[in-house]
Amino acid sequence: MIDIRISNCNKNYGSLRVLKDINLEIERGEFIVLLGPSGCGKSTLLHIVAGLDRLSSGAIEIGGRDVTDVEPKDRDIAMVFQSYALYPTMSVRSNMEFGLRMRGKPMAEIRPLVEEKARMLHIDHLLDRRPSQLSGGQRQRVAIGRALVRDPKVFLFDEPLSNLDAKLRASMRTEIKKLHQSLGTTAIYVTHDQLEAMTLATRMVVMKAGEIQQVGKPEEVYHRPVNLFVADFLGNPGMNFMKGHLRVDGNRVSADVGAATIPLDGYAFETAPANGQAVVVGLRPESIQPVTGSEAFVLTLKPTLIEHTGSDNLVVLAMGGEEIVGKFPTDMLPKLGEPVTVGFDLGRLSVFDAQTERRI
Amino acid sequence: MRRFLQRHVSQIALSPSLALIAIFLYGFIAYTAAVSTTNSKAFPRFDNFVGLEQYWRLFHTPRWHVAFTNMFLFGGLFLLVTISLGLVIAILIDQRIRAESFFRSIVMYPMAMSFVVTGIIWQWLLNPTLGIEVMVHQLGFTSFRLDWLTNPDTVIWALVVAAFWQGCGLVMALFLAGLRGIDEDIWKAAAVDGIPAWRVYVFIVIPMLAPVFLTVVVLLSLSIVRAFDLVVALTNGGPGVSSDLPSVFMFDMAFRRTNLGLSAASAVVMLCTVLAILIPYLYAETRERA
Ligand SMILES: Nc1ncnc2c1ncn2[C@@H]1O[C@H](COP(=O)(O)OP(=O)(O)OP(=O)(O)O)[C@@H](O)[C@H]1O
Ligand SMILES: [Mg+2]
């Protein structure tokens, strides 16, 4: 069942086109993460769903109702902001109660509701404090609590964790995930943190310059990016790209990338490959590993740099005139300058047309 | 020696100005207080100690009572009018209106004028044979009367209006800065929560402006106690002594009536009034810091 439908949505500020013809359908109970570089229009899209910004053209439906011209308060949504946006002159309790009181809900119903949600978020002992007397993590819980008590049809989050330190961010991430699993409310979540996007999303939406690039499950977007931008944007360290040409010989296809010829027999082409087509072959660092014996495709390359990141070791390997990065386990580290045989996991290859930058 | 210098360089650098403040501010405060205990006439003389007699005389001078009461009447009305209208104007300008800077400049321009000019402008505007009254008569409303300047019961309003006209810009600017400093997300959260704009102002935004209110009240209160040039230019204390203020009284006693002792006593009473306003403010400020 479709819960949110965004159709042909455009947003312009003067001549600046911030959102370009966005179409997106969100099922009930999904956790959609909007991901993209700064300024790509994620917040704008979220504000349009909330009704805080008007769209220039297009339509928004929530729960089967056209809400394009409906006020935010009548859209049955709740929102959590990056700056928490708590009302600083009110206690935590009043912050959580205020929206319900404005809706004319009787106090006798509000009280137990607020206390229940506060217990759920472990802020019940803070109810009588002011926001200024709370830590960042506690403030964000209160902001989430204020959204929860409203029991909305849709939750909207605009980078709710980006003001927290790394450790707190990780634990709040888990809590938001648990919360979503237990409530099952539809949510749209904006972030530019890949890890948040990968762990929270049931589906993620990658945006660039006001356009949706790819919509899909996190693994799908990660392993089968539809174009070079998505391939490059996701993953840390980024995907290795090798420029070259296709060689089509009967029904055997391979990519000549200068230093090597990579067989593409097992590759599921989306468009028919042409002989001599200029391509970019992409492979993530974790798919380039030292040989254990069973690999279909191996190369012997010279390591030029080794970076230790704690759990993994990144090994930079010279390949022709270019460099590629592989991820090596600690007990199989090569020596600098001594050639090492590495295996490519061909099942994880992505091939893009060099001109259109699209996956082929 | 070097360590001594290093440790005390800031004190040494500040000490000349501290010395000057000590002499010219506190020194003369003490001097004035001393004069107020003498029977000085045109010139200060210390051979004629009279104790608190000047204070006794001050509080038995009807004109002082008028002046002192006027200060609170004028001050109260001025604070009320300026703060409420200044806040309303700031809120109106904050609605992202068109030509905002135009309206902002209009409200701020009077600030650039001296109180003397303000006083003279309003004296003309309120003059029954020159200003607004004549204008309204020419429009056909001949029964209209605007006799604030000549009526002892309403002359205080003339002072309030002129002082408001001059002070409103500053108050508006302070409130507007406060309003602009409020996180946009608060407004968005309130919109999603379904809180009407006036309620956001009353329950959330205006309480958040509490520090601005404090600043505004202190600034305006000090200008009330100091108000002198405005009165001299606009009403000269008249009609009669009905628009007298303590500062005008003090000036008059010192330089026209050659009664320096009484004048000094009134100055000390004014100082005490200012302290009564300032001390709670400073107390609140320092407690907030701590
Ligand atoms: N009120 C406005 N007037 C003009 N341009 C605006 C306005 N609001 C946003 N923009 C522009 O719209 C674009 C998208 O902004 P948006 O806030 O949606 O980006 P974002 O993806 O949320 O970025 P970030 O990750 O930095 O928050 C930006 O280029 C921004 O400059
Ligand atoms: Mg944003």
XYZ file of C-alpha atoms and ligand atoms in Angstrom:
682
model
C 0.000 0.000 0.000
C 1.419 3.345 -1.053
C 1.715 5.766 1.857
C 3.476 8.712 0.209
C 3.421 9.528 -3.458
C 5.568 12.343 -4.826
C 4.670 13.060 -8.447
C 6.561 15.260 -10.912
C 7.687 17.484 -8.117
C 9.674 20.598 -9.055
C 11.018 23.340 -6.833
C 12.615 26.519 -8.114
C 14.105 29.445 -6.250
C 13.986 32.087 -8.963
C 15.945 30.587 -11.823
C 17.660 28.031 -9.582
C 16.109 24.597 -10.039
C 16.558 22.893 -6.702
C 14.370 19.842 -7.378
C 13.905 18.517 -10.896
C 10.913 16.367 -11.629
C 11.098 14.117 -8.589
C 8.940 10.981 -8.615
C 8.903 8.639 -5.642
C 6.459 6.173 -4.177
C 6.864 5.064 -0.596
C 5.112 2.003 0.827
C 3.593 1.972 4.278
C 6.180 1.100 6.923
C 9.226 1.800 4.797
C 12.250 3.632 6.163
C 13.440 5.756 3.268
C 16.817 7.438 3.534
C 17.615 10.394 1.299
C 21.350 10.513 0.682
C 23.397 12.906 -1.378
C 26.102 15.538 -1.276
C 25.502 18.880 0.409
C 23.131 21.168 -1.450
C 21.537 18.449 -3.582
C 18.043 19.228 -2.321
C 17.448 16.574 0.360
C 16.179 19.002 2.983
C 14.098 20.802 0.387
C 12.397 17.553 -0.600
C 11.745 16.716 3.046
C 10.336 20.186 3.704
C 8.055 19.802 0.732
C 6.706 16.530 2.082
C 6.208 18.285 5.444
C 4.478 21.237 3.799
C 7.039 23.730 5.133
C 8.013 24.621 1.565
C 5.604 24.987 -1.336
C 6.422 23.106 -4.490
C 6.615 24.962 -7.788
C 4.764 22.201 -9.613
C 3.742 18.619 -8.966
C 1.739 16.866 -6.288
C 2.204 15.161 -2.919
C -0.097 12.462 -1.581
C 0.029 11.137 1.971
C -2.137 8.169 2.906
C -4.044 8.383 -0.373
C -4.994 12.036 0.196
C -3.717 14.867 -1.978
C -1.956 17.172 0.503
C -0.244 19.480 -1.996
C -2.074 22.521 -0.588
C -2.573 21.258 2.967
C -0.938 22.962 5.957
C 1.863 21.045 7.738
C -0.250 20.572 10.865
C -3.001 18.836 8.886
C -0.708 16.400 7.094
C -0.423 13.976 9.984
C 3.363 14.123 10.054
C 5.956 14.747 12.746
C 9.442 16.052 12.184
C 12.793 15.850 13.973
C 15.341 18.555 13.210
C 19.119 18.655 13.140
C 19.145 21.519 15.675
C 16.507 19.643 17.768
C 14.313 22.802 17.681
C 13.076 22.255 21.215
C 11.140 25.134 22.766
C 13.839 26.448 25.130
C 11.549 28.220 27.578
C 9.492 25.101 28.299
C 10.227 21.995 30.299
C 10.778 18.705 28.519
C 7.265 17.678 29.543
C 5.714 20.838 28.083
C 7.722 20.410 24.921
C 6.219 16.978 24.429
C 2.713 18.049 25.489
C 2.418 21.311 23.605
C 1.523 19.978 20.158
C -1.166 17.701 21.586
C -2.611 20.493 23.732
C -2.838 22.687 20.643
C -4.854 19.935 19.001
C -7.318 20.058 21.868
C -6.546 16.624 23.299
C -7.665 16.409 26.936
C -4.889 16.663 29.518
C -5.968 13.376 31.122
C -5.004 11.554 27.914
C -1.852 13.550 27.221
C -0.168 12.926 30.595
C 0.048 9.112 30.470
C 0.952 9.210 26.786
C 3.880 11.563 27.372
C 5.076 9.491 30.302
C 4.884 6.261 28.336
C 6.910 7.645 25.424
C 9.390 9.240 27.815
C 9.975 5.842 29.458
C 10.416 4.277 26.055
C 13.171 6.786 25.224
C 14.707 6.676 28.734
C 14.037 10.359 29.369
C 11.332 9.934 32.016
C 13.673 11.246 34.730
C 14.304 14.424 32.709
C 10.711 15.514 32.218
C 10.932 18.540 34.501
C 14.184 19.890 33.123
C 14.683 22.627 30.580
C 16.284 21.746 27.216
C 19.321 23.839 28.157
C 19.966 21.465 31.073
C 20.263 18.427 28.796
C 23.116 16.896 26.822
C 22.973 16.729 23.032
C 21.913 13.095 23.021
C 19.200 13.729 25.603
C 17.923 16.690 23.605
C 17.668 14.577 20.512
C 15.697 11.966 22.468
C 13.298 14.676 23.602
C 12.922 15.858 20.015
C 12.159 12.282 18.966
C 9.780 11.953 21.922
C 7.938 15.085 20.866
C 7.441 13.522 17.453
C 6.442 10.132 18.906
C 3.627 11.369 21.160
C 1.878 12.812 18.151
C 1.537 9.266 16.765
C 1.784 10.535 13.176
C 1.348 8.647 9.949
C 4.825 9.666 8.782
C 8.074 10.570 10.563
C 10.412 13.020 8.894
C 14.023 13.310 10.077
C 16.424 15.993 8.838
C 19.951 14.900 9.791
C 18.881 14.264 13.389
C 22.203 12.792 14.490
C 24.708 15.055 12.794
C 25.266 17.216 15.887
C 26.246 14.225 18.033
C 29.666 12.692 18.504
C 30.515 9.496 16.656
C 29.862 7.114 19.518
C 26.521 8.608 20.502
C 25.552 8.730 16.851
C 26.101 5.011 16.536
C 24.001 4.180 19.573
C 21.185 6.569 18.608
C 21.234 5.021 15.131
C 20.570 1.613 16.625
C 17.800 3.032 18.772
C 16.081 4.717 15.867
C 16.279 1.439 13.978
C 14.730 -0.459 16.895
C 12.069 2.191 17.264
C 11.127 1.864 13.628
C 11.029 -1.898 13.865
C 8.662 -1.789 16.827
C 6.401 1.022 15.565
C 6.449 0.303 11.843
C 5.644 3.913 10.997
C 6.666 5.177 7.575
C 9.728 7.398 7.807
C 11.810 9.613 5.564
C 15.282 10.302 6.875
C 17.781 12.763 5.441
C 21.477 12.252 6.009
C 24.800 12.605 4.315
C 26.320 9.890 6.445
C 26.615 6.730 4.351
C 26.806 4.439 7.329
C 23.515 5.789 8.673
C 21.947 5.404 5.275
C 23.181 1.826 4.797
C 22.157 0.622 8.253
C 18.796 2.371 8.643
C 17.269 2.319 5.200
C 14.818 -0.231 3.940
C 15.281 1.644 0.684
C 17.619 4.472 -0.026
C 17.352 7.332 -2.485
C 20.596 8.780 -3.816
C 20.265 12.340 -5.065
C 22.501 14.688 -6.972
C 21.803 18.296 -7.945
C 18.053 18.013 -7.464
C 17.652 14.727 -9.298
C 17.135 11.206 -8.044
C 19.984 9.003 -9.231
C 18.980 5.658 -7.817
C 16.340 4.174 -5.544
C 16.835 0.761 -4.042
C 17.776 -1.469 -1.119
C 21.109 -0.448 0.419
C 22.945 -3.603 -0.783
C 21.574 -3.138 -4.253
C 22.629 0.479 -4.475
C 26.019 -0.405 -3.037
C 26.745 -3.382 -5.271
C 24.866 -2.423 -8.408
C 25.157 1.369 -8.722
C 23.315 2.646 -11.792
C 25.935 5.218 -12.726
C 29.422 6.453 -11.963
C 28.173 9.126 -9.538
C 26.427 6.630 -7.253
C 29.350 4.202 -7.540
C 31.770 6.916 -6.543
C 29.579 8.504 -3.838
C 29.097 5.310 -1.841
C 31.825 3.402 -0.092
C 34.866 4.416 1.854
C 37.452 4.103 0.420
C 35.783 4.606 -2.912
C 35.361 2.160 -5.746
C 38.349 1.521 -8.035
C 37.778 2.711 -11.572
C 39.726 1.326 -14.536
C 39.306 2.993 -17.947
C 39.369 0.835 -21.044
C 37.578 -0.580 -24.080
C 35.258 -3.531 -24.625
C 36.330 -6.386 -26.826
C 33.450 -8.414 -28.227
C 34.503 -11.657 -29.908
C 31.532 -13.815 -30.770
C 29.786 -14.323 -27.445
C 32.902 -13.704 -25.389
C 33.218 -10.199 -23.937
C 36.192 -8.734 -22.133
C 37.432 -5.297 -21.086
C 40.909 -4.193 -22.071
C 42.013 -1.793 -19.342
C 45.572 -1.344 -20.495
C 47.493 -3.285 -17.881
C 45.130 -6.250 -18.068
C 42.232 -7.791 -19.896
C 39.336 -8.497 -17.589
C 36.947 -11.240 -18.753
C 33.283 -10.194 -18.589
C 31.697 -13.546 -19.502
C 29.758 -13.754 -16.253
C 28.746 -10.088 -16.279
C 25.003 -9.393 -16.645
C 24.932 -6.637 -19.253
C 21.905 -4.360 -19.127
C 22.518 -3.036 -22.637
C 24.204 -4.957 -25.435
C 28.000 -4.421 -25.385
C 29.617 -3.072 -28.557
C 33.117 -3.877 -29.722
C 35.482 -0.970 -28.963
C 33.018 0.763 -26.637
C 34.805 3.053 -24.180
C 34.033 1.892 -20.649
C 34.947 2.351 -17.005
C 35.238 -0.877 -15.022
C 34.542 -0.484 -11.309
C 35.439 -2.810 -8.460
C 35.247 -2.095 -4.731
C 38.434 -2.497 -2.630
C 36.951 -5.400 -0.655
C 36.651 -7.349 -3.916
C 40.386 -7.111 -4.494
C 42.121 -9.513 -2.093
C 45.188 -11.691 -1.846
C 44.734 -15.051 -3.630
C 43.621 -18.099 -1.673
C 43.567 -20.392 -4.705
C 40.066 -20.525 -6.057
C 39.888 -17.169 -7.846
C 38.928 -17.058 -11.507
C 40.991 -13.982 -12.261
C 44.317 -13.070 -10.729
C 46.917 -10.392 -11.381
C 50.383 -9.850 -10.016
C 50.841 -6.244 -8.921
C 53.320 -4.193 -6.970
C 52.152 -2.631 -3.672
C 53.190 1.028 -3.349
C 51.553 2.006 -0.062
C 49.950 0.278 2.902
C 47.465 2.068 5.180
C 46.346 0.520 8.445
C 42.849 1.574 9.473
C 42.453 -0.697 12.475
C 40.178 -3.465 11.249
C 41.391 -3.494 7.633
C 44.504 -2.698 5.741
C 44.288 -0.753 2.538
C 46.935 -1.733 0.029
C 47.584 0.578 -2.893
C 48.711 -1.413 -5.942
C 50.288 -0.086 -9.134
C 48.394 -1.250 -12.190
C 49.797 0.078 -15.467
C 49.996 3.823 -14.956
C 47.135 3.839 -12.456
C 46.655 2.776 -8.879
C 43.995 0.570 -7.381
C 43.197 -0.125 -3.746
C 42.573 -3.540 -2.205
C 41.497 -4.533 1.285
C 43.806 -7.113 2.870
C 43.452 -9.049 6.118
C 46.228 -8.278 8.601
C 47.858 -11.753 8.425
C 48.271 -11.583 4.659
C 49.965 -8.220 4.309
C 52.400 -7.942 1.382
C 55.784 -6.265 1.563
C 56.178 -2.888 -0.079
C 57.652 -3.146 -3.586
C 57.471 -6.971 -3.693
C 54.927 -8.062 -6.309
C 51.885 -9.835 -4.879
C 49.224 -11.911 -6.590
C 45.707 -10.571 -6.036
C 42.360 -12.015 -7.025
C 39.480 -9.951 -8.466
C 35.966 -10.968 -7.464
C 34.435 -10.741 -10.929
C 30.898 -11.239 -9.605
C 31.127 -7.781 -8.042
C 32.187 -5.890 -11.141
C 30.335 -2.833 -12.368
C 30.831 -1.657 -15.931
C 29.858 1.852 -17.013
C 29.780 3.500 -20.409
C 32.523 6.131 -20.419
C 30.376 8.659 -22.283
C 26.975 8.373 -20.598
C 28.477 7.270 -17.265
C 25.579 4.808 -16.963
C 25.832 1.159 -15.996
C 25.777 -1.159 -18.971
C 61.034 42.195 37.831
C 60.042 40.630 34.501
C 57.729 38.181 36.175
C 56.190 40.999 38.142
C 55.584 42.902 34.893
C 54.222 39.846 33.143
C 51.784 39.163 35.871
C 50.626 42.721 36.374
C 50.872 44.268 32.928
C 47.099 44.408 32.476
C 46.608 46.110 35.821
C 49.363 48.599 35.010
C 47.852 49.342 31.600
C 44.429 49.897 33.096
C 45.486 51.902 36.098
C 45.505 55.411 34.491
C 41.932 55.052 33.324
C 40.955 53.520 36.652
C 42.518 56.485 38.406
C 40.643 58.918 36.169
C 37.370 57.091 36.789
C 38.067 57.109 40.485
C 38.640 60.862 40.506
C 36.103 62.133 37.999
C 33.304 59.679 38.675
C 33.471 58.489 42.246
C 35.400 61.527 43.401
C 32.752 63.916 42.191
C 29.951 61.691 43.404
C 31.481 61.957 46.852
C 31.996 65.691 46.343
C 28.342 66.146 45.362
C 27.227 64.121 48.350
C 29.405 66.369 50.535
C 27.959 69.533 48.972
C 24.469 68.241 49.689
C 25.218 68.388 53.407
C 26.119 72.085 53.255
C 24.221 75.274 52.847
C 26.064 76.213 49.615
C 24.415 78.836 47.465
C 26.034 79.871 44.158
C 29.395 78.275 44.970
C 30.267 75.176 46.959
C 31.315 76.043 50.508
C 32.122 73.555 53.214
C 32.115 75.887 56.246
C 28.424 75.600 56.720
C 27.514 72.010 57.542
C 23.760 71.483 57.818
C 23.508 67.679 57.927
C 20.496 66.270 56.143
C 18.600 69.522 56.172
C 18.793 69.933 52.385
C 17.101 66.538 52.016
C 14.395 67.586 54.442
C 13.894 70.748 52.388
C 13.934 68.798 49.142
C 11.143 66.503 50.260
C 9.144 69.509 51.395
C 9.454 71.328 48.070
C 6.227 70.802 46.096
C 8.049 71.295 42.809
C 10.366 68.371 43.610
C 7.357 66.178 44.272
C 5.917 67.088 40.878
C 9.256 66.405 39.214
C 9.830 63.124 41.050
C 6.289 61.853 40.421
C 6.554 62.945 36.789
C 9.658 60.842 36.398
C 7.730 57.718 37.362
C 4.629 58.712 35.420
C 6.576 59.661 32.316
C 8.913 56.703 32.800
C 6.132 54.164 33.266
C 4.154 55.373 30.268
C 7.273 55.683 28.141
C 8.454 52.155 29.031
C 5.026 50.675 28.401
C 4.417 52.457 25.099
C 7.930 52.077 23.726
C 8.388 48.437 24.656
C 4.979 47.276 23.494
C 4.924 49.257 20.256
C 8.622 48.617 19.607
C 8.005 44.887 19.958
C 4.916 45.018 17.748
C 6.793 46.936 15.044
C 9.714 44.491 15.276
C 7.310 41.555 14.899
C 5.629 43.202 11.909
C 8.984 43.865 10.243
C 10.029 40.288 11.013
C 7.242 38.937 8.772
C 9.677 39.027 5.829
C 7.806 41.963 4.384
C 8.697 43.639 1.149
C 10.870 46.781 1.358
C 11.927 45.755 4.853
C 14.984 47.993 4.946
C 12.834 50.967 3.942
C 10.513 50.510 6.926
C 13.425 49.713 9.202
C 15.109 52.990 8.222
C 11.927 54.989 8.798
C 11.656 53.639 12.323
C 15.362 54.109 13.005
C 15.821 57.624 11.607
C 14.635 59.580 14.672
C 17.418 57.845 16.620
C 19.951 59.843 14.621
C 18.542 63.104 15.945
C 19.444 64.830 19.153
C 16.772 65.190 21.806
C 16.830 68.948 21.307
C 15.817 68.573 17.651
C 13.166 66.018 18.592
C 11.842 68.391 21.223
C 11.601 71.298 18.802
C 9.970 69.196 16.057
C 7.289 68.006 18.448
C 6.857 71.436 19.899
C 5.939 72.629 16.422
C 3.784 69.589 15.654
C 1.869 69.917 18.910
C 1.579 73.716 18.784
C -2.143 74.520 18.461
C -1.502 77.371 16.035
C 1.129 75.682 13.863
C 1.029 71.904 13.859
C -1.245 68.918 13.695
C -4.256 70.756 15.113
C -4.208 73.340 12.314
C -3.741 70.599 9.741
C -6.762 68.669 10.969
C -8.795 71.869 11.086
C -7.908 72.541 7.465
C -9.219 69.082 6.609
C -12.578 70.247 7.975
C -12.635 68.757 11.454
C -12.804 72.078 13.256
C -13.803 70.632 16.623
C -10.481 68.738 16.867
C -8.286 69.877 19.741
C -4.734 68.855 20.538
C -3.760 70.932 23.557
C -1.241 68.568 25.178
C 1.417 71.251 25.436
C -0.839 73.804 27.105
C -2.789 71.491 29.398
C -0.926 70.642 32.636
C -2.851 67.343 32.958
C -1.853 65.972 29.569
C 1.513 67.618 28.944
C 3.208 64.426 30.114
C 1.833 62.685 26.995
C 3.655 65.176 24.818
C 6.883 64.053 26.478
C 5.953 60.377 26.124
C 5.109 60.703 22.430
C 8.283 62.605 21.595
C 10.471 60.269 23.643
C 8.785 57.236 22.082
C 9.327 58.668 18.612
C 13.009 58.946 19.363
C 13.502 55.732 21.361
C 11.331 53.357 19.362
C 14.014 52.739 16.731
C 16.541 51.398 19.198
C 13.986 49.187 20.915
C 12.713 47.899 17.592
C 16.254 47.166 16.432
C 17.083 45.257 19.616
C 13.901 43.187 19.427
C 14.335 42.574 15.707
C 17.873 41.327 16.271
C 16.503 39.054 18.992
C 13.752 37.756 16.715
C 16.184 37.136 13.873
C 18.434 35.228 16.249
C 15.746 32.634 16.873
C 16.399 29.328 15.154
C 14.299 28.911 11.995
C 13.720 25.299 12.972
C 11.708 26.421 16.024
C 9.214 28.001 13.664
C 9.164 24.904 11.498
C 8.664 22.644 14.497
C 5.800 24.873 15.642
C 4.239 24.770 12.181
C 4.376 20.961 12.179
C 2.996 20.895 15.729
C 0.136 23.088 14.539
C 0.771 26.029 16.869
C -0.731 29.278 15.533
C 1.784 32.079 14.959
C 0.462 34.326 17.736
C 0.783 31.493 20.228
C 4.336 30.816 19.098
C 5.098 34.464 19.794
C 3.357 34.532 23.157
C 4.479 31.180 24.563
C 7.801 30.522 22.866
C 9.416 33.455 21.085
C 8.708 36.318 23.488
C 9.847 34.298 26.534
C 13.033 33.546 24.585
C 13.570 37.304 24.295
C 13.721 37.782 28.068
C 17.366 38.944 28.029
C 16.503 41.536 25.367
C 13.655 42.809 27.547
C 16.039 43.237 30.429
C 18.505 45.185 28.287
C 15.763 47.370 26.853
C 14.278 48.155 30.274
C 17.657 49.128 31.696
C 18.599 51.276 28.689
C 15.248 53.057 28.667
C 15.214 53.512 32.442
C 18.574 55.221 32.342
C 17.412 57.502 29.550
C 14.337 58.371 31.645
C 16.426 59.441 34.616
C 18.732 61.410 32.356
C 15.929 63.006 30.307
C 16.723 66.708 30.355
C 17.269 68.165 26.881
C 13.939 66.797 25.641
C 12.001 68.535 28.403
C 13.931 71.764 28.027
C 13.355 71.870 24.263
C 9.756 70.654 24.245
C 8.032 72.153 27.290
C 10.735 73.777 29.374
C 9.019 72.178 32.350
C 5.770 73.986 31.675
C 3.044 74.885 31.723
C 4.040 76.063 35.178
C 6.169 73.241 36.584
C 3.728 70.546 35.445
C 6.201 68.737 33.160
C 9.235 69.136 35.395
C 11.635 66.204 35.736
C 14.284 65.756 38.466
C 17.124 66.551 36.071
C 15.475 69.855 35.093
C 14.863 70.615 38.756
C 18.492 69.934 39.595
C 19.780 72.136 36.775
C 17.422 74.914 37.737
C 18.431 74.868 41.404
C 22.137 74.800 40.619
C 22.422 77.405 37.906
C 19.358 79.632 38.057
C 18.221 79.658 41.663
C 21.754 79.523 43.087
C 20.853 76.783 45.525
C 23.701 74.357 45.056
C 23.085 72.468 48.298
C 19.520 71.574 47.380
C 20.560 70.749 43.832
C 23.244 68.385 45.118
C 20.694 66.695 47.367
C 18.404 66.111 44.394
C 21.339 64.708 42.429
C 22.075 62.226 45.206
C 18.430 61.138 45.295
C 18.546 60.600 41.528
C 21.715 58.543 41.860
C 20.018 56.364 44.450
C 17.090 55.880 42.056
C 19.426 54.785 39.274
C 21.218 52.389 41.616
C 17.888 50.934 42.669
C 17.301 50.046 39.014
C 20.843 48.965 38.170
C 21.760 46.812 41.139
C 19.099 44.126 40.590
C 20.083 44.063 36.910
C 23.783 43.641 37.622
C 22.932 41.041 40.233
C 20.868 39.072 37.722
C 23.625 39.383 35.103
C 26.415 38.179 37.352
C 24.317 35.340 38.695
C 23.629 34.175 35.155
C 27.344 34.106 34.406
C 28.199 32.141 37.500
N 15.350 29.799 0.537
C 16.204 29.493 -0.450
N 16.456 30.375 -1.437
C 17.310 30.071 -2.434
N 17.959 28.899 -2.549
C 17.760 27.979 -1.606
C 16.860 28.215 -0.501
N 16.865 27.113 0.278
C 17.704 26.250 -0.290
N 18.249 26.744 -1.428
C 19.197 26.070 -2.328
O 18.643 24.834 -2.664
C 19.647 23.845 -2.762
C 19.249 22.635 -1.953
O 19.236 22.970 -0.583
P 18.952 21.875 0.539
O 18.906 22.584 1.834
O 17.758 21.086 0.160
O 20.255 20.995 0.452
P 20.617 19.686 1.282
O 20.685 18.577 0.301
O 19.720 19.531 2.430
O 22.083 20.030 1.756
P 22.771 19.743 3.176
O 23.257 18.343 3.148
O 23.920 20.715 3.160
O 21.770 20.037 4.239
C 20.936 24.481 -2.323
O 21.694 24.760 -3.477
C 20.503 25.752 -1.648
O 21.448 26.754 -1.869
Mg 19.909 19.812 4.577
